[in-house]
mmCIF file of C-alpha atoms in Angstrom:
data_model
loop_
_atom_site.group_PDB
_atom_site.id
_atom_site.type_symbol
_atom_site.label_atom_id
_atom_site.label_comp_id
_atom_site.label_asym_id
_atom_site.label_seq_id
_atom_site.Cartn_x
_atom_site.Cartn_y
_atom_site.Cartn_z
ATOM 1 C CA UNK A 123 -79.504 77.362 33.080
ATOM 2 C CA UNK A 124 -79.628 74.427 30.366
ATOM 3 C CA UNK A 125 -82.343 72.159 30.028
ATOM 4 C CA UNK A 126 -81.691 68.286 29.767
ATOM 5 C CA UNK A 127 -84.380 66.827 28.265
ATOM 6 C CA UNK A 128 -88.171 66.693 28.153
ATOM 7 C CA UNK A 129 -90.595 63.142 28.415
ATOM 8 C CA UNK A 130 -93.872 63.594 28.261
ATOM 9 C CA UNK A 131 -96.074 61.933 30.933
ATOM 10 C CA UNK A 132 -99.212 61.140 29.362
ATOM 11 C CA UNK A 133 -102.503 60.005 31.661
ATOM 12 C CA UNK A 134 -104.098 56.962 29.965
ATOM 13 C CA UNK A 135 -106.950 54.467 30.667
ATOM 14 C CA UNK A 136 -104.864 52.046 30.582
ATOM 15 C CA UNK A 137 -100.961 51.807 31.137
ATOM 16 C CA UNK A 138 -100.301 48.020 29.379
ATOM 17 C CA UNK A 139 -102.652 48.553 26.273
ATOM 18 C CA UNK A 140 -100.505 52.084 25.871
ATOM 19 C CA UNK A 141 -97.204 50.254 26.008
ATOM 20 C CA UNK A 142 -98.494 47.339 23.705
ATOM 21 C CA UNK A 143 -99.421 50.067 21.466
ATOM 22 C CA UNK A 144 -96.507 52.080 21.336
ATOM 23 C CA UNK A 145 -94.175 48.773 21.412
ATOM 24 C CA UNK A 146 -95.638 46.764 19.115
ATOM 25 C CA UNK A 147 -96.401 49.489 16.375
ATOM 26 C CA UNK A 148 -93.925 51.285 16.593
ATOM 27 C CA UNK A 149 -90.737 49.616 18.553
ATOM 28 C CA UNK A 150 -90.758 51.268 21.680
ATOM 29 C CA UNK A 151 -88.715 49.513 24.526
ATOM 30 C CA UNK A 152 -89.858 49.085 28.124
ATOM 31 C CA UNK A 153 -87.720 50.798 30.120
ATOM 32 C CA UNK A 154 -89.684 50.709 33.417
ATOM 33 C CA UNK A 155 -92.958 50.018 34.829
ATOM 34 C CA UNK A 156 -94.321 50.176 38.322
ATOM 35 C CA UNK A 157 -97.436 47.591 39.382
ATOM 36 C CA UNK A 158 -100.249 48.407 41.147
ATOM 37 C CA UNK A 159 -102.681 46.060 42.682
ATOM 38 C CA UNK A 160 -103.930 44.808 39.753
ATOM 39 C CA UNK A 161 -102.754 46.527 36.820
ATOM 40 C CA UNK A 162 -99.742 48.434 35.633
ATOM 41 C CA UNK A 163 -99.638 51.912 37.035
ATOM 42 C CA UNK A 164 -97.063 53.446 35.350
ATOM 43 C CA UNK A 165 -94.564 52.759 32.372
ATOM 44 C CA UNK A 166 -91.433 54.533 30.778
ATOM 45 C CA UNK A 167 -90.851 53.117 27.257
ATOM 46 C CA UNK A 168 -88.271 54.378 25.195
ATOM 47 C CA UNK A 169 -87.356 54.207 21.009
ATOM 48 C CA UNK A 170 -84.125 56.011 19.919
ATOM 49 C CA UNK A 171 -83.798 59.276 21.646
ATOM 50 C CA UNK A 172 -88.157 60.260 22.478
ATOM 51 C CA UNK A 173 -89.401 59.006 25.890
ATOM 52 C CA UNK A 174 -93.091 58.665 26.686
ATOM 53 C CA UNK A 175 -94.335 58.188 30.057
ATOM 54 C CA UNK A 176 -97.506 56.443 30.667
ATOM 55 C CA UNK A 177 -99.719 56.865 34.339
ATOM 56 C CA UNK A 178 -103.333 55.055 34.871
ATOM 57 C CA UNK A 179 -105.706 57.838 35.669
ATOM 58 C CA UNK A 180 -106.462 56.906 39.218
ATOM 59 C CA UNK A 181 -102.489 57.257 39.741
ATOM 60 C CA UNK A 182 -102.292 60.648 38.007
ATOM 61 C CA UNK A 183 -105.080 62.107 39.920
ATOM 62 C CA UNK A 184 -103.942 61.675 43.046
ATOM 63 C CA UNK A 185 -100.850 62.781 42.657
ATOM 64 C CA UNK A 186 -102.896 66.224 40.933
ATOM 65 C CA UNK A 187 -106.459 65.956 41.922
ATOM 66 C CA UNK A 188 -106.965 68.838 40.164
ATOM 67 C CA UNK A 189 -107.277 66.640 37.073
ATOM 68 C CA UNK A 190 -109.576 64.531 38.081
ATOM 69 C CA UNK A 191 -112.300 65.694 35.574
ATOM 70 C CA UNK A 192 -109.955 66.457 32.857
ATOM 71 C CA UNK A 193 -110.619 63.760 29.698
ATOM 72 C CA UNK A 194 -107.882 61.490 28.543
ATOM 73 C CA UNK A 195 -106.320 62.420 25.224
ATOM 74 C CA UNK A 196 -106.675 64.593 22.521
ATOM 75 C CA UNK A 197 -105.157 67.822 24.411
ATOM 76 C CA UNK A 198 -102.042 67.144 23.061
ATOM 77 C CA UNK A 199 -100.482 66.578 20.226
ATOM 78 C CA UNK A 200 -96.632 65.065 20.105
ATOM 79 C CA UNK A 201 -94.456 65.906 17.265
ATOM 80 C CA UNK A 202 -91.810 63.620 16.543
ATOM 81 C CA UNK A 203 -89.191 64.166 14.110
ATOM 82 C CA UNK A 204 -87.592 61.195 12.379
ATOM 83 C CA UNK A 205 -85.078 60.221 10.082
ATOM 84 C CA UNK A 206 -87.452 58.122 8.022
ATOM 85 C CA UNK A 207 -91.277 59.386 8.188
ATOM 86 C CA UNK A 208 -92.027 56.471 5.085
ATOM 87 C CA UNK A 209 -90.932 53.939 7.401
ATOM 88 C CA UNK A 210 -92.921 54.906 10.116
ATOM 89 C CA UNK A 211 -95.794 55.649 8.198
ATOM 90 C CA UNK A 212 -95.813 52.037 6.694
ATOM 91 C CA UNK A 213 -95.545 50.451 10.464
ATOM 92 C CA UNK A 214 -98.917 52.844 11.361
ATOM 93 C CA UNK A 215 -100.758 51.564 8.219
ATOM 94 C CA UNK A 216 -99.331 47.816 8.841
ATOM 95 C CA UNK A 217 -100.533 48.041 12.328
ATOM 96 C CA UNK A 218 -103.865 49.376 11.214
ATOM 97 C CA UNK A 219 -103.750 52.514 13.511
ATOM 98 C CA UNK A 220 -105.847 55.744 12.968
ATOM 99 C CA UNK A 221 -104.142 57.966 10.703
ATOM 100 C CA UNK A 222 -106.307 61.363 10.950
ATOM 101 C CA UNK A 223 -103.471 63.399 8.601
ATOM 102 C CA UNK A 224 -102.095 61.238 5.349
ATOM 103 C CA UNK A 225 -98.669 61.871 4.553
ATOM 104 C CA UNK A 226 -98.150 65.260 3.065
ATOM 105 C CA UNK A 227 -94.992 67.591 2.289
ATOM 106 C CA UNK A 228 -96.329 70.753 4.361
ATOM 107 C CA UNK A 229 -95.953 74.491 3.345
ATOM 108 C CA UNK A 230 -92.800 74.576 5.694
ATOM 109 C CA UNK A 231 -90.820 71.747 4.330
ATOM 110 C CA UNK A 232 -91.592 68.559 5.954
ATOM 111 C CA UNK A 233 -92.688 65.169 5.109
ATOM 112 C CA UNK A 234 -95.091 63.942 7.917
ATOM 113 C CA UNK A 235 -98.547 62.395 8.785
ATOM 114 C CA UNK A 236 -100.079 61.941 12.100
ATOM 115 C CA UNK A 237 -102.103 59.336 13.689
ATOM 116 C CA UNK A 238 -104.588 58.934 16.976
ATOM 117 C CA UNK A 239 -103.051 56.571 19.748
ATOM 118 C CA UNK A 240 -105.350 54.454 21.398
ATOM 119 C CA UNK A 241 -106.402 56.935 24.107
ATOM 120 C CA UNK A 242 -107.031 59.566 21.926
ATOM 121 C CA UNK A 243 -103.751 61.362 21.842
ATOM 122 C CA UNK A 244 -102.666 63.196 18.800
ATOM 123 C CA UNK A 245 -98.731 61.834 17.318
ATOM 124 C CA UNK A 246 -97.276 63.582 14.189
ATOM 125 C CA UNK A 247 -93.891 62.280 12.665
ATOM 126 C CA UNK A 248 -92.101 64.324 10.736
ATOM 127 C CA UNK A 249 -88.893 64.173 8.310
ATOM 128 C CA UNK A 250 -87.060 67.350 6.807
ATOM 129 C CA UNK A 251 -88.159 66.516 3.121
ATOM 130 C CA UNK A 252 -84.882 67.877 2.264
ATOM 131 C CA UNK A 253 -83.098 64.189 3.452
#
């Protein structure tokens, strides 16, 4: 068995805001979105080699009703490593997003911070402090 890769589908209030976020922060590239009557539905955006999928609430839940009471964000928290945290870091501040951990080298050898996207969701970028 060999796993090929993992994207994270991620239920947010609202599918374009998440893309402009990730996008326009952070460089993210549309790579696919599906419309729904009125609003974006769904989105794949891609930077590098992470993925993030994005699905409106309403879509998520009825594909899983089981979720329909579950709270969007904060469950979850994405870990991304990078080749240059610093650079990252200064789009975040730039952009004025939520940073909720300032950079810090942490006890097990990484240079990272993390930030709140804007449905809540935990995203920590990291860099082996060794590079």
């Amino acid at each position: 068995m060999k796993l090929n890769s993992l994207t994270v589908n991620l239920m947010v209030s609202d599918v374009q805001r998440s893309v402009d976020f990730y996008s326009k922060t952070f460089g993210f590239e549309v790579i696919t979105t599906v419309p729904g009557e009125n609003e974006l539905i769904f989105a794949l955006v891609k930077l590098d080699d992470v993925s993030l999928m994005f699905q409106s609430m309403k879509s998520f839940v009825e594909g899983m009703p089981e979720y329909k009471n579950t709270k969007i964000g904060g469950s979850v928290l994405l870990y991304i490593d990078t080749t240059n945290v610093h650079e990252v870091y200064e789009k975040a501040k730039k952009a004025g997003v939520e940073i909720v951990v300032e950079m810090n080298k942490t006890f097990y050898g990484t240079n990272e911070f993390a930030i709140k996207d804007c449905d809540g969701y935990l995203v920590s970028f990291s860099q082996d402090a060794a590079e």
